[in-house]
Structures are given as C-alpha cells and as structure tokens.
Short mmCIF file of C-alpha atoms and ligand atoms in Angstrom, two decimals:
data_model
loop_
_atom_site.label_atom_id
_atom_site.label_comp_id
_atom_site.label_asym_id
_atom_site.label_seq_id
_atom_site.Cartn_x
_atom_site.Cartn_y
_atom_site.Cartn_z
CA MET A 14 -79.79 54.09 48.05
CA PRO A 15 -83.25 53.06 48.58
CA SER A 16 -84.52 55.90 50.59
CA PRO A 17 -85.13 54.80 54.32
CA ARG A 18 -88.95 54.12 54.33
CA SER A 19 -88.01 51.76 51.47
CA ALA A 20 -85.40 49.57 53.00
CA LEU A 21 -87.56 49.89 55.95
CA LEU A 22 -90.69 48.28 54.09
CA LEU A 23 -87.27 45.96 52.35
CA ALA A 24 -86.67 45.32 55.94
CA LEU A 25 -90.45 44.23 57.09
CA LEU A 26 -90.87 41.77 53.40
CA PRO A 27 -88.75 39.11 54.65
CA THR A 28 -91.11 38.86 58.00
CA ILE A 29 -94.84 39.89 55.88
CA SER A 30 -94.57 36.63 53.33
CA ALA A 31 -93.32 34.66 56.30
CA ALA A 32 -96.54 34.98 58.13
CA ALA A 33 -99.19 34.96 54.87
CA PRO A 34 -102.34 33.23 55.07
CA GLU A 35 -102.26 30.17 53.31
CA TYR A 36 -105.49 28.86 52.21
CA HIS A 37 -105.87 25.41 53.97
CA ARG A 38 -105.34 27.15 57.68
CA ASP A 39 -106.14 30.77 56.73
CA ILE A 40 -108.33 31.61 54.37
CA ALA A 41 -110.43 27.86 53.43
CA PRO A 42 -112.10 28.20 57.37
CA ILE A 43 -113.39 31.79 56.17
CA ILE A 44 -114.68 30.63 53.28
CA HIS A 45 -116.96 27.41 54.53
CA GLU A 46 -117.74 28.90 57.58
CA ASN A 47 -119.42 32.64 55.03
CA CYS A 48 -119.78 32.14 51.81
CA SER A 49 -120.14 28.21 51.09
CA SER A 50 -123.71 27.70 52.27
CA CYS A 51 -124.94 29.81 49.04
CA HIS A 52 -121.74 29.86 46.57
CA ARG A 53 -122.50 25.01 46.30
CA PRO A 54 -124.20 23.89 43.52
CA GLY A 55 -127.90 24.25 43.10
CA GLN A 56 -127.85 27.65 45.04
CA ALA A 57 -128.74 30.90 44.29
CA ALA A 58 -124.41 32.22 44.27
CA PRO A 59 -123.64 31.67 40.34
CA PHE A 60 -120.40 29.44 41.42
CA SER A 61 -119.57 27.90 43.87
CA LEU A 62 -116.32 28.23 46.85
CA ILE A 63 -115.32 25.49 48.33
CA SER A 64 -112.32 23.78 46.38
CA TYR A 65 -108.82 25.67 46.73
CA ALA A 66 -108.97 25.82 43.19
CA GLN A 67 -112.58 27.61 43.38
CA VAL A 68 -111.63 30.57 45.40
CA LYS A 69 -108.43 30.63 44.08
CA LYS A 70 -109.72 31.48 40.55
CA ARG A 71 -111.91 34.49 41.88
CA ALA A 72 -109.47 35.53 44.81
CA ARG A 73 -109.32 39.51 43.13
CA GLN A 74 -113.49 39.94 43.05
CA ILE A 75 -113.56 38.65 46.51
CA VAL A 76 -111.28 40.20 47.96
CA GLU A 77 -113.02 43.46 45.84
CA VAL A 78 -116.31 41.88 47.03
CA THR A 79 -116.23 41.52 50.89
CA GLY A 80 -113.89 45.04 51.26
CA GLU A 81 -116.40 46.33 49.71
CA ARG A 82 -119.04 44.70 52.32
CA ILE A 83 -120.88 43.91 48.85
CA MET A 84 -120.40 40.22 50.43
CA PRO A 85 -121.57 37.99 52.50
CA PRO A 86 -125.05 40.45 51.89
CA TRP A 87 -125.92 41.71 54.45
CA HIS A 88 -127.47 44.87 54.07
CA ALA A 89 -128.50 46.17 57.95
CA ASP A 90 -126.31 48.50 59.18
CA ARG A 91 -123.11 47.73 60.79
CA GLY A 92 -122.44 47.75 64.98
CA VAL A 93 -126.02 49.39 65.49
CA VAL A 94 -128.31 46.56 66.49
CA GLU A 95 -127.13 43.37 67.25
CA TYR A 96 -128.64 40.11 65.44
CA ALA A 97 -127.79 36.57 65.86
CA ASN A 98 -127.72 35.89 61.86
CA ASP A 99 -125.01 38.83 60.78
CA ARG A 100 -123.51 37.04 58.27
CA SER A 101 -121.17 39.78 57.91
CA LEU A 102 -117.31 39.51 58.93
CA PRO A 103 -114.61 40.92 60.74
CA ASP A 104 -112.87 43.28 59.43
CA ALA A 105 -109.32 41.39 60.72
CA GLN A 106 -110.40 37.92 58.26
CA ILE A 107 -111.46 41.53 55.35
CA GLU A 108 -107.09 41.77 55.50
CA LEU A 109 -106.54 38.47 56.06
CA LEU A 110 -108.31 37.40 52.25
CA ARG A 111 -106.80 40.68 51.52
CA GLN A 112 -103.45 40.18 51.85
CA TRP A 113 -103.98 36.18 51.04
CA PHE A 114 -104.01 37.78 47.05
CA GLU A 115 -100.96 40.46 47.46
CA ALA A 116 -98.47 36.60 48.83
CA GLY A 117 -99.66 35.27 45.51
CA THR A 118 -102.77 33.20 46.42
CA PRO A 119 -100.81 30.68 48.32
CA GLU A 120 -102.10 27.28 49.21
CA GLY A 121 -100.27 25.90 51.99
CA ASP A 122 -99.66 22.72 53.56
CA ARG A 123 -102.27 19.87 52.68
CA ALA A 124 -101.63 19.00 55.80
CA HIS A 125 -104.50 21.41 56.73
CA GLU A 126 -106.19 20.66 54.42
CA LYS A 127 -110.45 20.77 55.85
CA PRO A 128 -112.76 18.30 54.04
CA ALA A 129 -114.95 20.07 52.24
CA PRO A 130 -117.70 21.40 55.02
CA VAL A 131 -121.42 19.64 54.47
CA PHE A 132 -124.93 21.12 53.88
CA PRO A 133 -127.84 19.46 54.17
CA GLU A 134 -129.49 17.15 50.01
CA GLY A 135 -131.72 19.42 48.31
CA TRP A 136 -133.74 22.14 51.35
CA GLU A 137 -131.16 24.80 53.31
CA LEU A 138 -133.86 23.54 56.45
CA GLY A 139 -132.89 20.06 56.09
CA LYS A 140 -135.38 16.90 55.78
CA PRO A 141 -138.63 18.22 56.63
CA ASP A 142 -141.32 16.82 57.51
CA LEU A 143 -143.99 17.75 54.46
CA GLU A 144 -142.72 17.82 50.60
CA VAL A 145 -145.72 19.48 48.31
CA ALA A 146 -146.21 21.73 45.04
CA MET A 147 -149.21 22.86 43.21
CA SER A 148 -150.41 20.81 40.94
CA GLU A 149 -149.85 21.87 38.19
CA PRO A 150 -147.03 24.63 36.41
CA PHE A 151 -148.14 27.80 36.23
CA THR A 152 -147.32 29.78 32.52
CA VAL A 153 -145.97 33.95 33.24
CA PRO A 154 -146.34 35.16 29.97
CA ALA A 155 -142.92 37.22 28.83
CA GLN A 156 -144.46 40.48 28.41
CA GLY A 157 -147.23 42.08 31.03
CA HIS A 158 -148.22 43.98 33.94
CA ASP A 159 -148.00 41.81 37.50
CA ILE A 160 -149.72 38.89 37.85
CA TYR A 161 -150.54 37.87 41.41
CA ARG A 162 -151.56 34.44 41.49
CA ASN A 163 -152.63 32.45 44.30
CA PHE A 164 -152.34 27.37 44.27
CA VAL A 165 -154.48 26.25 45.99
CA ILE A 166 -152.35 22.64 48.29
CA PRO A 167 -153.58 20.29 50.09
CA LEU A 168 -151.21 19.00 53.24
CA ASP A 169 -154.15 16.64 53.80
CA LEU A 170 -153.31 16.35 57.39
CA THR A 171 -155.67 14.43 59.50
CA GLU A 172 -154.83 15.41 62.12
CA ASP A 173 -153.91 19.04 63.74
CA LYS A 174 -150.90 20.14 63.54
CA TRP A 175 -147.89 22.49 64.69
CA ILE A 176 -145.89 23.81 61.65
CA ASN A 177 -142.32 25.68 62.83
CA ALA A 178 -140.97 26.20 59.62
CA ILE A 179 -142.00 26.83 56.28
CA GLU A 180 -139.67 26.71 53.41
CA TYR A 181 -140.14 28.25 49.69
CA LYS A 182 -138.16 26.60 45.94
CA PRO A 183 -139.62 28.90 43.15
CA GLY A 184 -139.64 25.97 39.61
CA ALA A 185 -139.02 30.59 37.91
CA PRO A 186 -136.07 32.04 40.07
CA GLN A 187 -136.05 34.57 36.99
CA VAL A 188 -139.87 35.21 37.55
CA VAL A 189 -141.45 35.29 40.99
CA HIS A 190 -141.36 38.71 42.99
CA HIS A 191 -142.14 37.32 46.15
CA VAL A 192 -144.79 34.84 47.74
CA LEU A 193 -147.31 35.30 50.93
CA TYR A 194 -148.65 31.94 52.50
CA PHE A 195 -152.19 32.07 53.86
CA LEU A 196 -154.61 28.01 55.61
CA ASP A 197 -158.05 27.66 54.65
CA THR A 198 -160.68 25.78 56.38
CA SER A 199 -163.25 27.00 53.94
CA GLY A 200 -163.28 25.31 51.34
CA THR A 201 -163.13 29.03 49.60
CA ALA A 202 -160.08 28.51 48.62
CA ARG A 203 -160.89 25.40 47.11
CA LYS A 204 -164.62 27.04 45.20
CA LYS A 205 -162.82 29.25 43.67
CA ASP A 206 -159.60 27.56 41.59
CA SER A 207 -162.24 25.23 39.98
CA GLU A 208 -164.34 28.56 38.61
CA ASP A 209 -161.27 29.60 37.76
CA PRO A 210 -160.05 26.94 34.65
CA ALA A 211 -156.47 27.88 34.55
CA PRO A 212 -154.11 26.98 37.23
CA GLY A 213 -155.33 28.51 40.26
CA PHE A 214 -156.92 31.03 41.08
CA SER A 215 -156.54 35.63 40.62
CA GLY A 216 -156.73 38.10 43.65
CA PHE A 217 -154.52 39.80 45.89
CA GLY A 218 -156.83 41.12 48.94
CA SER A 219 -159.86 38.99 48.68
CA VAL A 220 -157.09 36.43 49.59
CA VAL A 221 -155.36 39.18 51.97
CA ASN A 222 -158.65 39.92 53.20
CA GLN A 223 -160.09 36.12 53.61
CA PHE A 224 -157.29 33.78 54.52
CA ARG A 225 -155.59 32.89 57.73
CA TYR A 226 -151.69 34.59 57.19
CA LEU A 227 -148.55 32.54 57.99
CA GLY A 228 -145.89 34.71 56.19
CA GLY A 229 -144.57 34.90 52.47
CA TRP A 230 -141.00 34.73 50.70
CA ASP A 231 -139.16 37.45 49.73
CA LEU A 232 -135.89 37.12 47.38
CA GLY A 233 -133.00 37.37 49.41
CA THR A 234 -135.06 35.43 52.27
CA GLN A 235 -133.19 33.01 54.04
CA SER A 236 -135.56 30.22 55.92
CA SER A 237 -134.64 29.86 59.19
CA LYS A 238 -137.25 27.50 61.72
CA LEU A 239 -138.71 29.96 64.39
CA PRO A 240 -136.84 30.16 67.55
CA TYR A 241 -138.34 29.86 71.52
CA ASP A 242 -139.90 27.25 70.89
CA LEU A 243 -142.34 29.62 69.30
CA ALA A 244 -145.94 27.50 66.00
CA MET A 245 -148.61 28.29 63.42
CA LYS A 246 -151.46 26.02 63.67
CA ALA A 247 -152.50 23.87 60.71
CA PRO A 248 -155.31 22.67 62.04
CA LYS A 249 -156.79 19.26 60.35
CA GLY A 250 -157.91 19.43 56.41
CA ALA A 251 -156.59 22.68 55.92
CA ASP A 252 -155.33 23.92 52.46
CA LEU A 253 -152.06 25.46 52.00
CA ILE A 254 -152.87 29.21 49.51
CA ILE A 255 -149.36 29.95 48.43
CA GLN A 256 -150.18 33.71 46.59
CA VAL A 257 -147.73 33.94 43.94
CA HIS A 258 -146.60 37.46 42.42
CA TYR A 259 -145.45 36.99 39.49
CA SER A 260 -143.37 39.76 37.39
CA PRO A 261 -142.34 38.81 33.68
CA LYS A 262 -138.89 39.05 32.78
CA GLY A 263 -139.17 39.37 28.47
CA ARG A 264 -139.70 35.37 28.02
CA GLU A 265 -141.88 32.35 28.83
CA TYR A 266 -141.38 31.15 32.03
CA LYS A 267 -143.49 27.89 33.50
CA ASP A 268 -143.41 28.54 37.34
CA LEU A 269 -143.58 24.79 39.41
CA SER A 270 -143.55 26.49 43.25
CA ARG A 271 -142.17 23.93 45.75
CA LEU A 272 -142.75 24.16 49.60
CA ALA A 273 -141.39 22.07 52.69
CA ILE A 274 -142.40 21.67 55.73
CA HIS A 275 -141.67 21.63 59.48
CA PHE A 276 -144.03 20.49 62.22
CA SER A 277 -143.11 21.20 65.53
CA ASP A 278 -144.36 18.24 67.98
CA LYS A 279 -146.03 20.16 70.43
CA PRO A 280 -147.98 23.96 70.96
CA THR A 281 -146.39 26.97 70.57
CA ALA A 282 -144.89 28.25 73.77
CA ARG A 283 -146.19 30.79 73.49
CA PRO A 284 -148.34 33.36 71.31
CA TRP A 285 -147.13 35.37 68.64
CA THR A 286 -148.21 38.20 65.40
CA ILE A 287 -145.65 40.69 63.71
CA LEU A 288 -146.78 43.38 63.84
CA PRO A 289 -145.83 45.63 60.89
CA VAL A 290 -145.74 50.05 60.96
CA PRO A 291 -147.53 50.88 59.45
CA PRO A 292 -149.34 48.90 58.65
CA MET A 293 -150.47 46.24 54.80
CA PHE A 294 -148.03 47.40 53.13
CA GLY A 295 -147.86 50.96 53.92
CA ILE A 296 -151.49 50.85 51.17
CA LEU A 297 -152.96 54.15 53.23
CA ASP A 298 -149.34 56.49 54.40
CA GLY A 299 -149.94 58.07 50.60
CA ILE A 300 -147.23 57.46 49.96
CA ASP A 301 -147.00 59.11 46.47
CA ILE A 302 -143.15 60.08 45.24
CA PRO A 303 -142.40 62.94 43.39
CA ALA A 304 -140.68 61.98 39.84
CA GLY A 305 -136.96 63.19 40.56
CA GLU A 306 -136.93 63.74 44.62
CA LYS A 307 -133.74 62.60 46.52
CA GLU A 308 -135.10 61.57 48.91
CA TYR A 309 -139.37 61.60 49.70
CA ILE A 310 -140.12 60.64 54.05
CA LYS A 311 -142.88 58.55 55.42
CA ARG A 312 -143.06 58.15 59.10
CA ASN A 313 -144.99 56.51 61.73
CA THR A 314 -145.16 55.78 65.42
CA PHE A 315 -147.09 53.13 66.17
CA THR A 316 -147.25 52.87 71.08
CA VAL A 317 -147.25 49.89 71.66
CA PRO A 318 -150.83 48.71 73.74
CA THR A 319 -149.90 46.17 75.81
CA ASP A 320 -145.72 43.90 76.82
CA LEU A 321 -144.41 42.54 73.57
CA ASP A 322 -141.35 40.83 73.55
CA ALA A 323 -139.91 41.09 69.30
CA PHE A 324 -137.65 38.82 68.38
CA ARG A 325 -136.29 40.17 64.33
CA VAL A 326 -137.08 42.53 61.83
CA ASN A 327 -137.76 42.89 58.25
CA ALA A 328 -138.28 45.66 56.32
CA HIS A 329 -140.15 45.39 52.39
CA ALA A 330 -140.02 48.09 49.76
CA HIS A 331 -139.92 48.14 46.04
CA TYR A 332 -136.89 49.39 44.18
CA LEU A 333 -136.91 52.67 45.42
CA GLY A 334 -136.71 52.14 49.22
CA LYS A 335 -133.64 53.66 50.76
CA ARG A 336 -133.82 53.96 54.69
CA MET A 337 -134.54 51.67 56.08
CA GLU A 338 -135.13 52.83 60.48
CA MET A 339 -137.61 52.07 63.01
CA THR A 340 -136.84 52.68 66.90
CA ALA A 341 -137.77 51.50 69.25
CA THR A 342 -138.97 54.37 72.54
CA PHE A 343 -139.85 53.24 75.80
CA PRO A 344 -141.97 54.57 78.55
CA ASP A 345 -138.32 55.57 80.66
CA GLY A 346 -137.05 57.52 77.59
CA ARG A 347 -134.89 55.15 76.73
CA LYS A 348 -134.73 55.49 73.28
CA GLU A 349 -132.95 52.13 71.29
CA TRP A 350 -132.67 50.78 67.12
CA LEU A 351 -134.46 47.99 66.52
CA LEU A 352 -133.16 48.85 62.77
CA LYS A 353 -130.60 50.51 60.80
CA MET A 354 -131.24 50.17 57.10
CA SER A 355 -128.56 52.92 55.23
CA ASP A 356 -128.92 51.33 51.56
CA TRP A 357 -132.47 49.17 51.45
CA ASN A 358 -132.18 46.84 48.61
CA PHE A 359 -134.57 44.79 46.31
CA ALA A 360 -132.98 41.83 46.53
CA TRP A 361 -132.18 41.18 49.95
CA GLN A 362 -135.39 40.77 51.43
CA GLU A 363 -133.69 39.08 55.01
CA ASP A 364 -135.18 38.51 58.87
CA TYR A 365 -132.84 40.05 60.62
CA GLN A 366 -133.37 38.37 64.47
CA PHE A 367 -132.45 40.31 67.52
CA LYS A 368 -129.80 38.06 69.71
CA LYS A 369 -132.23 38.26 72.65
CA PRO A 370 -135.52 39.30 72.76
CA VAL A 371 -136.12 43.17 72.73
CA ARG A 372 -138.72 43.80 76.07
CA LEU A 373 -141.56 46.65 74.69
CA PRO A 374 -143.38 47.14 77.67
CA ALA A 375 -146.50 48.65 77.14
CA GLY A 376 -146.63 52.29 75.98
CA THR A 377 -143.24 52.42 73.73
CA LYS A 378 -143.33 54.07 71.16
CA ILE A 379 -141.88 52.52 67.71
CA ASP A 380 -140.86 54.96 65.72
CA VAL A 381 -140.85 54.01 62.38
CA LEU A 382 -138.46 56.32 59.49
CA ILE A 383 -138.66 54.61 55.14
CA SER A 384 -136.96 57.34 52.79
CA TRP A 385 -137.13 56.75 48.61
CA ASP A 386 -135.01 57.66 46.20
CA ASN A 387 -136.93 58.90 42.89
CA SER A 388 -134.42 60.74 41.18
CA ALA A 389 -132.24 59.71 38.24
CA THR A 390 -129.09 58.50 39.36
CA ASN A 391 -131.06 55.85 41.58
CA PRO A 392 -128.44 52.61 40.10
CA HIS A 393 -131.95 50.92 41.11
CA GLN A 394 -133.74 53.69 38.90
CA ALA A 395 -136.46 52.15 35.76
CA ASN A 396 -137.76 55.23 34.73
CA HIS A 397 -135.90 56.88 32.13
CA PRO A 398 -136.69 60.37 32.92
CA PRO A 399 -138.38 59.00 36.56
CA LYS A 400 -142.09 59.71 36.35
CA PRO A 401 -144.13 59.57 39.32
CA VAL A 402 -144.41 56.66 41.66
CA ARG A 403 -147.40 56.25 44.09
CA TRP A 404 -148.30 53.06 46.58
CA GLY A 405 -149.31 49.85 44.69
CA PRO A 406 -149.29 46.39 44.44
CA GLN A 407 -147.25 45.64 41.19
CA SER A 408 -143.55 46.25 40.96
CA HIS A 409 -142.99 49.71 39.16
CA ASP A 410 -145.13 50.23 42.19
CA GLU A 411 -143.54 51.55 45.65
CA MET A 412 -145.05 50.60 49.34
CA GLY A 413 -142.09 50.31 53.07
CA THR A 414 -143.53 49.03 55.86
CA ILE A 415 -141.56 46.65 58.59
CA THR A 416 -142.93 44.95 60.72
CA LEU A 417 -141.76 43.24 63.84
CA SER A 418 -141.96 39.11 65.35
CA VAL A 419 -143.51 39.31 68.78
CA MET A 420 -143.97 37.31 71.26
CA VAL A 421 -146.78 38.25 74.38
CA ASP A 422 -147.77 35.68 76.82
CA THR A 423 -152.13 35.65 76.11
CA GLN A 424 -153.88 34.78 73.42
CA GLU A 425 -156.15 38.75 74.87
CA GLN A 426 -152.72 40.24 74.68
CA LYS A 427 -152.42 39.43 70.98
CA ASP A 428 -156.06 40.55 70.50
CA GLU A 429 -155.72 43.99 71.71
CA LEU A 430 -152.59 44.09 69.51
CA HIS A 431 -154.61 43.03 66.64
CA GLU A 432 -157.64 45.99 68.11
CA SER A 433 -154.16 48.27 68.28
CA VAL A 434 -153.29 47.38 64.33
CA LYS A 435 -157.11 48.49 63.46
CA ARG A 436 -157.46 51.44 65.15
CA PHE A 437 -153.70 53.56 63.69
CA MET A 438 -155.25 51.96 60.12
CA ALA A 439 -158.29 53.28 61.08
CA THR A 440 -156.52 56.36 61.60
CA GLN A 441 -154.26 57.01 58.95
CA ALA A 442 -157.80 56.59 56.46
CA LEU A 443 -159.37 59.29 58.35
CA ALA A 444 -156.17 61.84 57.21
CA ARG A 445 -155.99 60.63 53.84
CA ALA A 446 -159.94 61.18 53.82
CA PHE A 447 -159.89 64.25 56.10
CA ASN A 448 -156.64 65.64 53.68
CA GLY A 449 -159.20 64.69 50.20
CA ASP A 450 -156.27 62.42 49.49
CA VAL A 451 -159.27 60.19 47.78
CA THR A 452 -156.45 58.84 45.11
CA THR A 453 -155.38 56.07 48.87
CA LEU A 454 -158.46 55.23 48.97
CA GLN A 455 -159.69 53.29 46.09
CA HIS A 456 -156.15 51.87 46.75
CA ALA A 457 -156.92 51.04 49.90
CA ARG A 458 -160.35 49.53 48.53
CA ALA A 459 -158.41 47.89 45.56
CA GLY A 460 -156.30 46.26 47.40
CA GLY A 461 -158.99 45.16 50.57
CA ILE A 462 -158.97 46.99 52.40
CA ARG A 463 -162.90 47.39 53.83
CA ILE A 464 -164.25 50.33 54.52
CA PRO A 465 -167.93 50.52 55.69
CA ASP A 466 -168.89 52.80 53.29
CA SER A 467 -169.43 51.86 49.37
CA THR A 468 -167.22 55.79 48.25
CA ALA A 469 -164.38 57.59 49.65
CA ALA A 470 -166.65 60.37 48.82
CA LYS A 471 -168.48 59.17 52.39
CA LEU A 472 -165.51 58.49 54.40
CA GLN A 473 -164.55 62.33 54.12
CA GLU A 474 -168.03 62.71 55.12
CA ILE A 475 -167.79 61.25 57.91
CA ALA A 476 -163.76 62.45 58.65
CA LYS A 477 -165.32 66.05 57.45
CA SER A 478 -168.19 65.58 60.06
CA LEU A 479 -165.39 64.71 63.26
CA ASP A 480 -163.90 68.05 63.02
CA HIS A 481 -166.52 68.48 65.94
CA ASP A 482 -164.67 72.22 66.82
CA ARG A 483 -164.38 72.88 63.04
CA ASP A 484 -160.90 74.10 63.54
CA GLY A 485 -159.93 72.32 60.19
CA LYS A 486 -158.09 70.01 61.86
CA LEU A 487 -158.35 66.45 63.43
CA SER A 488 -157.36 66.94 67.53
CA GLU A 489 -156.11 63.70 68.88
CA LEU A 490 -159.52 63.28 70.59
CA GLU A 491 -161.72 63.76 67.16
CA THR A 492 -159.67 61.31 65.24
CA GLY A 493 -159.37 59.04 67.95
CA ILE A 494 -164.10 59.20 68.18
CA GLY A 495 -162.81 57.32 64.51
CA ALA A 496 -160.56 55.44 64.79
CA ALA A 497 -162.32 52.91 67.25
CA ILE A 498 -165.76 53.64 64.66
CA LEU A 499 -163.88 52.94 61.57
CA ALA A 500 -161.15 50.42 63.08
CA PRO A 501 -164.00 46.84 63.49
CA HIS A 502 -163.73 47.55 59.38
CA MET A 503 -160.12 47.36 58.75
CA ASN A 504 -159.07 44.33 58.54
CA GLY A 505 -156.06 42.56 55.95
CA VAL A 506 -153.12 41.39 56.07
CA GLY A 507 -151.14 44.01 58.40
CA ALA A 508 -154.22 42.79 61.40
CA ILE A 509 -155.02 39.52 60.60
CA GLY A 510 -151.58 38.42 62.71
CA ILE A 511 -150.53 34.79 63.54
CA ASP A 512 -152.65 32.14 64.93
C1 HEC B 701 -126.84 34.02 50.93
C2 HEC B 701 -126.17 33.64 50.03
C3 HEC B 701 -124.57 34.02 49.51
C4 HEC B 701 -123.14 34.24 50.80
C5 HEC B 701 -123.91 33.91 52.54
C6 HEC B 701 -122.10 34.74 49.67
N1 HEC B 701 -123.16 34.97 48.84
FE1 HEC B 701 -121.82 35.60 47.22
N2 HEC B 701 -123.08 35.65 45.67
C7 HEC B 701 -124.23 35.72 46.26
C8 HEC B 701 -125.02 35.97 45.06
C9 HEC B 701 -127.31 35.51 45.06
C10 HEC B 701 -124.58 36.25 43.96
C11 HEC B 701 -124.77 37.11 42.53
C12 HEC B 701 -125.91 37.76 42.94
C13 HEC B 701 -124.78 39.25 43.46
O1 HEC B 701 -124.00 39.50 42.56
O2 HEC B 701 -126.23 39.49 44.05
C14 HEC B 701 -123.03 36.26 44.38
C15 HEC B 701 -122.00 36.71 44.38
C16 HEC B 701 -120.48 36.91 44.33
C17 HEC B 701 -120.21 37.42 43.83
C18 HEC B 701 -119.38 37.86 42.18
C19 HEC B 701 -120.22 38.99 42.91
C20 HEC B 701 -120.23 39.77 41.25
O3 HEC B 701 -119.97 41.30 41.31
O4 HEC B 701 -120.11 39.82 39.94
C21 HEC B 701 -118.54 37.37 44.36
C22 HEC B 701 -116.95 37.21 44.20
C23 HEC B 701 -118.85 36.80 45.72
N3 HEC B 701 -120.26 36.28 45.71
C24 HEC B 701 -118.41 35.96 46.67
C25 HEC B 701 -118.57 35.77 47.90
C26 HEC B 701 -118.00 35.97 49.21
C27 HEC B 701 -116.12 36.20 49.07
C28 HEC B 701 -118.56 35.59 50.17
C29 HEC B 701 -118.10 34.50 51.76
C30 HEC B 701 -116.97 35.71 52.51
C31 HEC B 701 -119.63 35.16 49.86
N4 HEC B 701 -120.25 35.51 48.08
C32 HEC B 701 -121.55 35.78 50.55
C33 HEC B 701 -125.88 34.68 47.53
C34 HEC B 701 -123.34 34.57 48.90
#
C-alpha cells in the first residue's frame, strides 16, 4: 500500500511528464540566448553548446553550473543594481533546465527546431573599420617574473578620427594578464622601441604617465561599443601603444596580439572620462595584507566636485580580492549601490553597464570598500603557507580599485574632475608620508607617480610641517593645504582620464 504522500506523487506524475520541457521548444532558446555566444568554436569557452547533441551530452553539468550560478558568468550580487548587460538567468529558466534533465533530456518535436544562432565571424563586435597587430611576435619565457612590455602599433590615420570601440585578441591568451591602450602623437614610443633590440620596449609607469590612456582589456572582459554616442579622439598620425602584462606559465609562448578598431562617424556626443576610487589601482592606498588575514579591508571616500552621469563601473584586484563595493550618497542623504560584489573573481573582470546613467550631482559622496582574503582557505591563494602581500605590479602582488566611467557636459567639468582626483592622490600620499609609510611611497615612485621632491623622506618632512597645531595629526584643513600644493605633481592613469 503506498503512503498517502507517495500516492499523491504517483497521481501527479503523469501530469508532470506530460508537461516536461523539450529541447527544441523550451531549452534551445535558453541555451542559444545565454550560452552559445561564448560556447561556440573560436570563443573563450572550452566546448560548444549549440546543438541538441552537445547540450544533451553535458546536461548534468549544465544543471549543476546554472543551479550554482557559476554559469553564465556574472559576478555582481543579484538584485542590488540593475545593469544593462546582466547575464544571470532568471530562477524559472534554471528550474526549466533542471526539469528537462530530470525528464531524461527529451529532444521533442523537431518541428520546433530553430536555426542555430548567427554570430559575427571572427571579432565579437563584427567587422571593424581597422584591424591592426603587433609587428612581430613577443616570446614569453617559461619561467621568471611578470613582464610589462609596450608595443608600438602605427594606425596610419590620415585625418583625426573618433574611436567608438577597441576589441583585443591575445595571440597567447594563456600568458596575457591584462592590456592597457595608449595613444602617442610625439614619436617618443617609436624612439623607445627602436632603442630596444627586442620587440617593443619595457616599462610600466613611464608609459602610464606619458601617453594618453584609452582603456584596456582584462581576463573575462566582453568587448562593447561605447554607449550614448561617446567616442575617444585619435589624432591624425597617432600611434597606438599597447602595454601587455605577461605572466609566465611554465612553458614558452609566443604572443602576437591583434586589435580591431571601430570608428564613429562623428565626434563624441559628450566629454567623458574615468573616475577610479582609489586612483592608480590603489598605489597610494598603503595596501599591506598580513599573512593569513581573512578579511583585510580598505575604505576610500571621494566627493564628486561637479555633476556627473555615471554609465558603467568596473572593479580590479588580483587573486586575493574578495569584496568590491561602491555606493553613492547623494547631497540629499539618499544612498544607492553602484556595485556590490561579494566574491570577486580575477578571471571575470567585467564592465557593468548601468541600465540608465546614474546622475551624481556635485557633492555626492562615493564610498568604496575593497577586501582581500589572504588566508590559507582562500581557493585562489598562491602561497602555502600564506605570506604578507603588498601593493605591486606583479600578479602575485595586490591592487584594488573600482572605476566609474562618467559623462559631463563641458571640458571644464572634466578638468575639474581630474583636478579633484589629483588632490585625492595627493591626500593619500600625504597620509602615507605622515604615517611614515615609506615603502608605499617608494612603490609609487616605481609605479610612475611623480612626487616633486626626489626622496620619500622629503615628502615626509613636508607632511610633518603641515601639522601646524602640532597635535600629531593632520586635520582636514592641514591636509587640504598640502594636497593643493602637491596635486599638480600627481600623474598616472588615475589622473589622466580620456580625451
Ligand atoms: C561570457 C562567456 C560565457 C557564457 C555566456 C557562458 N559560458 Fe560557460 N564557460 C565559459 C568559459 C570561459 C568556461 C571555461 C572556464 C571556466 O570554467 O570558468 C565555461 C565553462 C562552462 C562549463 C564547464 C564548467 C566546469 O566546471 O568545467 C559549463 C558546464 C558551462 N560553461 C555551461 C554554460 C551554460 C549552460 C551557459 C548558459 C546558461 C554558459 N556556460 C554561458 C564562458 C561562458
């Protein structure tokens, strides 16, 4: 005699199986819409998910990874901020995939079969206006330190152009950690290249400081065109410089990176730039994570000096990064999340595009919290046992910043924002100097920030001399005076912004 409960289940069974989802009618649209763009030949994912046979073969794994929300990859916490490019699946679709698997992955009626989705060939963004590549391959050795190498790529523009998108394809994705793009109109980069016998030339900070920053590529970045008719100016005759950060991976690789450039047929609709908090990847933030520390936290607050419209946000840390949080507190006291990520993943450094631009009026406070997990239990931990980790440019060092992309109405507003970012950096430098944190300042020098006096000790002297009331602390006023003096000497990606 079946129990009343199993009798009920038995009674329900025919209805459930009658309604069981079928591949062509119910499952293919979910897969084609959410998975096939990456799971197809020539893309980042290791196997294709397009046909019935391909999906059926991995059905169990698909149910697991969608159920745990590992796939599709999406690392912002759900239900906090609305992003236009949110890839996460609604619960109902996850449930449908599960039901289909449990019903034995039925193919269903082929009459419902839809044609395989069509994607642009080769480049993700379709046919570009200009394709360029490194002039020769660069050899990344099997072992050794990370390498920062700069390559000069002439664009041969015969007139000024406006760039709407740059898509990057590494030749050796195994060893490319990230890439930054710059423009040079002075010929300096060509000269440096010709002086160095190997392909390209070395250096990190000198390039970051000297050339105009255009953006970059990280692991897991999806290419996108700039929204709202925005564009970046590329003057006639300019060279593109790509700064590639390579991490050796146990065998020799040859990299020949390629780029696809899309032009806009008109100048940018509005001036725009980036606002990194803290600036320059956190170089002056005094990041110094004790071995074994489970939650090491840095907080920063930046007050917006002029009205901005934020249209996307992006976070950056290395392997130990954990929480990435940014909020806006508006002048009327209202508070809103801009980014909340509880489990940072180095492999997926996405641009999160707001559903609509977020207006940040002058006086809005941007609060950023970044945490790192340097414990032995962090699955991304490289050191066993854990070691202290400081700020640095190598991939086993750490960094941390959250960057907004913002539009303004006038060039003056943009200049005002850049001035504020420089004052922010100067304030950080003074705080480090005042507290005797010489190592951070030395790192900053190596990273390319120009501090006017030739020694960190001199900066310390300046910082101490600002303490007019001799209370052993720098007040807001005292810091403000010092920052105003130092700010013009601050430079770097964080302060340059995009023209
Ligand atoms: C933005 C690109 C992208 C999208 C969209 C995407 N995947 Fe993936 N997927 C990857 C990459 C890259 C890997 C391999 C690296 C990894 O495991 O993180 C992967 C791995 C997988 C794996 C193997 C996981 C493992 O543990 O080995 C499965 C299964 C999978 N994806 C299923 C899906 C399904 C189902 C969807 C859609 C609902 C989807 N993916 C959407 C990029 C993507």
